[in-house]
PDB file of C-alpha atoms in Angstrom:
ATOM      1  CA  UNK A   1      95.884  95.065  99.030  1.00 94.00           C
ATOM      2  CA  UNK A   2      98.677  96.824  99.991  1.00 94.00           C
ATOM      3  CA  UNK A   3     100.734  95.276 103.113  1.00 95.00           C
ATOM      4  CA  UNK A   4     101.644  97.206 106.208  1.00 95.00           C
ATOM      5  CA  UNK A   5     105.717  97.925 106.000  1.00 94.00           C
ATOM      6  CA  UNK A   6     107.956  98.799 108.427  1.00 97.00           C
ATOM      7  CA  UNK A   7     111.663  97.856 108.029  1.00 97.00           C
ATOM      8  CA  UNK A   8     112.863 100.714 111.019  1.00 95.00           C
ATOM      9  CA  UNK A   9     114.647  97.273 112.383  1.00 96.00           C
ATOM     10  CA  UNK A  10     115.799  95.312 109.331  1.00 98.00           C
ATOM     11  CA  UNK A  11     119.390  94.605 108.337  1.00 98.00           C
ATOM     12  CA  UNK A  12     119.838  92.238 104.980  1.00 98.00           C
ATOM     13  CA  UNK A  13     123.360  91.276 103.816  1.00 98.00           C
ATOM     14  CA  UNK A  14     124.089  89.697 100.536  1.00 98.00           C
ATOM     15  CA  UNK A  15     127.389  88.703  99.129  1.00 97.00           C
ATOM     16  CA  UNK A  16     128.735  91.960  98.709  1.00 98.00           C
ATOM     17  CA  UNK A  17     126.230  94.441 100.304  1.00 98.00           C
ATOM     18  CA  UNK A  18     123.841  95.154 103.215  1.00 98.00           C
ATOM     19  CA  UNK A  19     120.985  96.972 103.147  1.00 98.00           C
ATOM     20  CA  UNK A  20     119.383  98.476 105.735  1.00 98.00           C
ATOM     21  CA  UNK A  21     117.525 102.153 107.403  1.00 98.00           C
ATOM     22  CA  UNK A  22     118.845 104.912 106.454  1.00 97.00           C
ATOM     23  CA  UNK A  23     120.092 107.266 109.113  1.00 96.00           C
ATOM     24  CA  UNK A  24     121.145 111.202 109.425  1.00 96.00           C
ATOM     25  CA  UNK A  25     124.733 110.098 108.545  1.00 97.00           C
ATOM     26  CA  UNK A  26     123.848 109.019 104.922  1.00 97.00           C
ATOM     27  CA  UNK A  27     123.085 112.653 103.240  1.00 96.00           C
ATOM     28  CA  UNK A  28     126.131 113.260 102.058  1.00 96.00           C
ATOM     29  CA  UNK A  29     126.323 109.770 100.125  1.00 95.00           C
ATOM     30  CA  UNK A  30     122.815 110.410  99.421  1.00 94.00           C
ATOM     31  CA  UNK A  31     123.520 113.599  97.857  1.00 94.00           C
ATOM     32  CA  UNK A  32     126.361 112.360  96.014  1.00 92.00           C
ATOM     33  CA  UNK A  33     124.665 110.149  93.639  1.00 90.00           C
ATOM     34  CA  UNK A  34     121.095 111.928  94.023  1.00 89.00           C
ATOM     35  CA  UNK A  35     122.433 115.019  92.287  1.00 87.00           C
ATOM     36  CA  UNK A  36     123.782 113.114  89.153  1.00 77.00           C
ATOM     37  CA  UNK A  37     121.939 113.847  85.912  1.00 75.00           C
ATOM     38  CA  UNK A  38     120.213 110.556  84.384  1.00 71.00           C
ATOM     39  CA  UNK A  39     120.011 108.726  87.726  1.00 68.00           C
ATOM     40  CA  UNK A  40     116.706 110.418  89.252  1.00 63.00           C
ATOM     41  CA  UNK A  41     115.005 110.568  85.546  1.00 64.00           C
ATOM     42  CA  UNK A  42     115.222 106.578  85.316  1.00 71.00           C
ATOM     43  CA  UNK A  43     113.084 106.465  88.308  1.00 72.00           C
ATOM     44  CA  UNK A  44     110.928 109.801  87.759  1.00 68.00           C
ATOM     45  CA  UNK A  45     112.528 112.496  89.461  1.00 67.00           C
ATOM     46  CA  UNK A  46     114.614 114.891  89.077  1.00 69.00           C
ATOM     47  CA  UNK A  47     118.520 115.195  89.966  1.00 75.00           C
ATOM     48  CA  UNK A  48     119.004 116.950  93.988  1.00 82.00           C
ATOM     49  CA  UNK A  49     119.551 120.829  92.953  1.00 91.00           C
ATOM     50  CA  UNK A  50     121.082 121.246  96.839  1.00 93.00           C
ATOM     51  CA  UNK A  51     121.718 119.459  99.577  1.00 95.00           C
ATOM     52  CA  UNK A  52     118.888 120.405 101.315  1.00 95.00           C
ATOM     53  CA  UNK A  53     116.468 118.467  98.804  1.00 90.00           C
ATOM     54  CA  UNK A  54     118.539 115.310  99.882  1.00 91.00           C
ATOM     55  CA  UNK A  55     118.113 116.313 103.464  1.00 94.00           C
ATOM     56  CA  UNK A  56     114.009 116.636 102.802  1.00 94.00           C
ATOM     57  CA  UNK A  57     113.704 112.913 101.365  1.00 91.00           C
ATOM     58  CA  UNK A  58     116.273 111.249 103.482  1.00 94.00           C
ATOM     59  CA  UNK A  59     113.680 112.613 106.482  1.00 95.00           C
ATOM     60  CA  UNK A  60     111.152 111.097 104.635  1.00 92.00           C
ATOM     61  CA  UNK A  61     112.998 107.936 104.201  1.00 94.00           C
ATOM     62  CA  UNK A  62     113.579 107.525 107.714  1.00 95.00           C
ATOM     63  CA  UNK A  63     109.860 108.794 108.695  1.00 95.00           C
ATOM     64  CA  UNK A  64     108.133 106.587 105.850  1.00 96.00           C
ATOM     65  CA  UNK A  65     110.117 103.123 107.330  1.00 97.00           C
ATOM     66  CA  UNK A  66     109.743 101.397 104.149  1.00 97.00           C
ATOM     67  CA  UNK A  67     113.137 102.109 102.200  1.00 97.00           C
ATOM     68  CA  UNK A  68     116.621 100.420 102.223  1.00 98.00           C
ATOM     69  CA  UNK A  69     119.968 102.461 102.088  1.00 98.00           C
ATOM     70  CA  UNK A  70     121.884  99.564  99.631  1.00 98.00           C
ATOM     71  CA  UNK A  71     125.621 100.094 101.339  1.00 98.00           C
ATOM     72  CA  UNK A  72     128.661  98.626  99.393  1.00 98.00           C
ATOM     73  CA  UNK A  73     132.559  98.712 100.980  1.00 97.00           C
ATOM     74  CA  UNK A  74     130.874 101.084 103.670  1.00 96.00           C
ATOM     75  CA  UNK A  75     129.284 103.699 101.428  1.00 97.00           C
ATOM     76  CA  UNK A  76     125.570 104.418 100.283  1.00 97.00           C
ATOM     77  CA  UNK A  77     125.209 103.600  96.702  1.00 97.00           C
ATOM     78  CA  UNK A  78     121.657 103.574  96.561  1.00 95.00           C
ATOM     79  CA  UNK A  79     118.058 102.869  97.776  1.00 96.00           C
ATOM     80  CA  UNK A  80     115.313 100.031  97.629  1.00 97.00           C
ATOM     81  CA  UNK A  81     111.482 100.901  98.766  1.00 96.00           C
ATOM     82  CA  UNK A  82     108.900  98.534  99.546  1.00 97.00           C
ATOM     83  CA  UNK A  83     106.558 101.010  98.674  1.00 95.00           C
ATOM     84  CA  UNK A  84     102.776 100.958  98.427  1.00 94.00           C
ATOM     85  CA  UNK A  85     101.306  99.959  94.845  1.00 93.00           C
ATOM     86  CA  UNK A  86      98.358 101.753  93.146  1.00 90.00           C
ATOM     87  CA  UNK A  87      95.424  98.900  93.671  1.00 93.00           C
ATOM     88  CA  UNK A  88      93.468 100.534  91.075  1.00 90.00           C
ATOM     89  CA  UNK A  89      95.870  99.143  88.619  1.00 87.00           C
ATOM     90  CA  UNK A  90      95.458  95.885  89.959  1.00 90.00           C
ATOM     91  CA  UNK A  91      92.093  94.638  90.542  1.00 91.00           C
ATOM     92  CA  UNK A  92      92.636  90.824  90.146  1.00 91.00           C
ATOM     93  CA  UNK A  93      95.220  90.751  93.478  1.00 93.00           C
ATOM     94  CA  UNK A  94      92.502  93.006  95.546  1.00 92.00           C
ATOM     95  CA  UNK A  95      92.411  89.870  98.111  1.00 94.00           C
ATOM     96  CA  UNK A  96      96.093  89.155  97.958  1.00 96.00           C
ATOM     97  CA  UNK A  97      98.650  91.373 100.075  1.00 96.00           C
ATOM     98  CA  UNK A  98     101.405  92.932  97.953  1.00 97.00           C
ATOM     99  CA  UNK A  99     103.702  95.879  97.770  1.00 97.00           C
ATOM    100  CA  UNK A 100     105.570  97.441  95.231  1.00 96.00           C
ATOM    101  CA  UNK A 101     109.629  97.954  94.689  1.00 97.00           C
ATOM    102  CA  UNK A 102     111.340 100.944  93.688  1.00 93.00           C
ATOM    103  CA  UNK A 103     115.277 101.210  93.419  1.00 94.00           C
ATOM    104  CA  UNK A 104     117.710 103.669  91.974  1.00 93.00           C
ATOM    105  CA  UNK A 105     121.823 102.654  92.402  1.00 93.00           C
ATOM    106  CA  UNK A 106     124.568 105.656  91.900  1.00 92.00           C
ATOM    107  CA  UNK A 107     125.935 106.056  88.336  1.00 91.00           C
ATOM    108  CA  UNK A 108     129.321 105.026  89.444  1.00 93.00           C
ATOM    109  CA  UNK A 109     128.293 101.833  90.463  1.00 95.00           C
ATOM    110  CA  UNK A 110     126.120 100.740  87.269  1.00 91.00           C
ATOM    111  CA  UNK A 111     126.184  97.312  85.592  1.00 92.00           C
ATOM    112  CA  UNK A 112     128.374  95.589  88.308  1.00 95.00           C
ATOM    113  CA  UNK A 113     125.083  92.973  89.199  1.00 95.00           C
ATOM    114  CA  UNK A 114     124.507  94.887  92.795  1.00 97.00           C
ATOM    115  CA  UNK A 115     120.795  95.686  92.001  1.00 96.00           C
ATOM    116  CA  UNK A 116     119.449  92.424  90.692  1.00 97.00           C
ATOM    117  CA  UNK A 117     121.933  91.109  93.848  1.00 98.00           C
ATOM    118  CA  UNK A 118     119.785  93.911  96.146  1.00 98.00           C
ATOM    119  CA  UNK A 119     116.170  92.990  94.813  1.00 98.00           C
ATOM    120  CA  UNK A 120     116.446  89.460  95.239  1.00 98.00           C
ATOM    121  CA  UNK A 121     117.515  90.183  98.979  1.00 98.00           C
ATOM    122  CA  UNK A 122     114.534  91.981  99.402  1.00 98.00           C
ATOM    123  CA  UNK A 123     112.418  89.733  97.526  1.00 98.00           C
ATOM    124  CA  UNK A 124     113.192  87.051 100.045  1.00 97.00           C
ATOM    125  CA  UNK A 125     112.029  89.176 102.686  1.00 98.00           C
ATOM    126  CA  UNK A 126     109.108  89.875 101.143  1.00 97.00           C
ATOM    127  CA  UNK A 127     108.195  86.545 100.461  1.00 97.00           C
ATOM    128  CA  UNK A 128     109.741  84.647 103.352  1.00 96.00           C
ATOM    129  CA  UNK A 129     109.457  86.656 106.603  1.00 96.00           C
ATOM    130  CA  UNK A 130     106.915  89.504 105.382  1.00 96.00           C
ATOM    131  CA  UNK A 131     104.682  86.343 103.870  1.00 97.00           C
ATOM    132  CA  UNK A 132     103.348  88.827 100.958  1.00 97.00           C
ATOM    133  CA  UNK A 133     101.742  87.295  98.018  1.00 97.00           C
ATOM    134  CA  UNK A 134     103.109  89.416  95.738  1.00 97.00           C
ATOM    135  CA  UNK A 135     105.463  92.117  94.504  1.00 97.00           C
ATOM    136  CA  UNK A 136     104.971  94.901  91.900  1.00 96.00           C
ATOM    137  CA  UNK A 137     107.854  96.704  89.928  1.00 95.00           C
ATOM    138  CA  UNK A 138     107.782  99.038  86.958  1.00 92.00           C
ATOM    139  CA  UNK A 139     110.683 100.118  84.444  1.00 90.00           C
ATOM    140  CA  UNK A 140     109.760 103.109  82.092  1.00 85.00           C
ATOM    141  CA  UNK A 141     109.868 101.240  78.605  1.00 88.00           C
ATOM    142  CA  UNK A 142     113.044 103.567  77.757  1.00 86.00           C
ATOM    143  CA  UNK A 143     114.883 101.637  80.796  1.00 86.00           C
ATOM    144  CA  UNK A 144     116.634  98.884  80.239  1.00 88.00           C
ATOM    145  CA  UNK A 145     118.813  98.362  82.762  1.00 89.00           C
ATOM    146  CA  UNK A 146     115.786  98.299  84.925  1.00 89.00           C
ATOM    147  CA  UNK A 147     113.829  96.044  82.710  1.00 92.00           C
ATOM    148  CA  UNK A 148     117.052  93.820  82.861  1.00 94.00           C
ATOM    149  CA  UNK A 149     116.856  93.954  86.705  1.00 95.00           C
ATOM    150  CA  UNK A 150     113.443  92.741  86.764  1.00 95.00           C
ATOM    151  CA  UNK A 151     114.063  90.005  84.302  1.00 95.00           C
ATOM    152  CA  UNK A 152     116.919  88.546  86.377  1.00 95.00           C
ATOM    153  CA  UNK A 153     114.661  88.883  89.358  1.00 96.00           C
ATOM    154  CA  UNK A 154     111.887  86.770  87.679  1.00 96.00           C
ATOM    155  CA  UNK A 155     109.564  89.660  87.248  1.00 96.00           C
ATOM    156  CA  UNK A 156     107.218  89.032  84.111  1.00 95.00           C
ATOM    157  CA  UNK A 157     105.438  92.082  82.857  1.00 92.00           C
ATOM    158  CA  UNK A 158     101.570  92.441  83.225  1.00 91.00           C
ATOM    159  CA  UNK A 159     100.572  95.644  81.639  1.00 90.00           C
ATOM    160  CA  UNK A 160     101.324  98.467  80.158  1.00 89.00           C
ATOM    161  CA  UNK A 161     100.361 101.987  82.179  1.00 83.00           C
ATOM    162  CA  UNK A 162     100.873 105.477  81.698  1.00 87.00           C
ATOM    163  CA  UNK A 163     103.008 107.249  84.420  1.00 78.00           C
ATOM    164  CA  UNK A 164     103.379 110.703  85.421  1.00 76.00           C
ATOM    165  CA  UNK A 165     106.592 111.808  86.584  1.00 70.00           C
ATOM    166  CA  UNK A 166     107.771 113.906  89.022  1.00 69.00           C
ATOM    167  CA  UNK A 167     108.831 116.846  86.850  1.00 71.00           C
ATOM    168  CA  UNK A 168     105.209 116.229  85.007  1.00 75.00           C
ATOM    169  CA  UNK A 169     105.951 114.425  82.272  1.00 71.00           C
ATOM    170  CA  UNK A 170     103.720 111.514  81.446  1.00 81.00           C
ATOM    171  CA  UNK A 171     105.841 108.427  80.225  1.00 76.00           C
ATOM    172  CA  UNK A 172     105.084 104.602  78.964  1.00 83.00           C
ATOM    173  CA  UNK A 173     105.752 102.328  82.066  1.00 87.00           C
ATOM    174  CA  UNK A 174     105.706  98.669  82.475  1.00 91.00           C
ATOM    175  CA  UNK A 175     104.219  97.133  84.750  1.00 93.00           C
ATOM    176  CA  UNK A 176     105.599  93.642  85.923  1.00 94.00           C
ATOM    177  CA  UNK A 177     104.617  90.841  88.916  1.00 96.00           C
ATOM    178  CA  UNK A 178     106.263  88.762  91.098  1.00 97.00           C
ATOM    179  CA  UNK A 179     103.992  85.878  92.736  1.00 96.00           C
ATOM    180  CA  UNK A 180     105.188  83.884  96.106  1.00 94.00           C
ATOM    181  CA  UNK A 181     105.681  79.997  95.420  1.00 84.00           C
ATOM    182  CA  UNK A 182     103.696  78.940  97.959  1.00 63.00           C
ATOM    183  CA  UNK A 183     105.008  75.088  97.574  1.00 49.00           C
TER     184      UNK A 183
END
């Protein structure tokens, strides 16, 4: 079942970054790498058109309470949800508490190691202070650096779904899970 989130309060720092809420102050970093064609596709959206569609989901960043701005040397490179899974997929963890994780990093900032560094941050939360059983990611089978993310992060896949995009366009998605050790 899915776990109640609300991270309106949480600050994580890592080696090199810190995530944390995302404020008013953040659109124009937001923007920056939001418009940049082949980010938002990775993840199932499309690139920011204006402004003003960066303004509309950084409102419901801050509303929702359940997604990480990923700062690095002071600017916003990207974002991390904890965001709510779809339990029909997942039958077998119906009496287990879980969430799922959804990230997307700026272009500019690719294949430096400051996702896999960003998920494990959050995966400790998760695990140690949240107590969740579980986490769910997926990677649309044509994403590897994604896939490569979750690998690093000890995600094993589980099953193979069908996912329908933003824009509409139905695409092959992996599934993976993430248990808590609980020794």
């Amino acid at each position: 079942m899915n776990a109640t989130i609300d991270i309106s309060n949480v600050i994580l720092k890592t080696e090199r970054l810190t995530l944390r809420p995302w404020g008013p102050d953040d659109l124009d970093d937001f923007y920056e790498y939001a418009s940049v064609e082949g980010v938002g596709q990775m993840a199932g959206w499309l690139p920011h058109k204006d402004i003003e569609k960066s303004r509309e989901i950084l409102g419901l960043f801050i509303a929702g309470k359940k997604t990480f701005a990923i700062e690095y040397e002071g600017k916003v490179i990207g974002s991390l949800g904890i965001e709510e899974y779809d339990e029909t997929e997942l039958p077998a963890y119906q009496e287990k508490t879980g969430r799922e994780l959804g990230y997307v990093l700026s272009k500019a900032y690719w294949g430096r190691g400051l996702m896999p560094e960003a998920v494990n941050a959050v995966i400790r939360y998760a695990f140690e202070t949240l107590k969740l059983d579980f986490l769910v990611c997926g990677h649309f089978t044509d994403n590897e650096r994604s896939k490569r993310v979750q690998e690093k992060c000890g995600f094993r896949h589980l099953k193979l779904i069908k996912y329908e995009t933003q824009y509409g366009v139905v695409k092959d998605c992996w599934l993976s899970v993430l248990e808590r050790n609980k020794s």
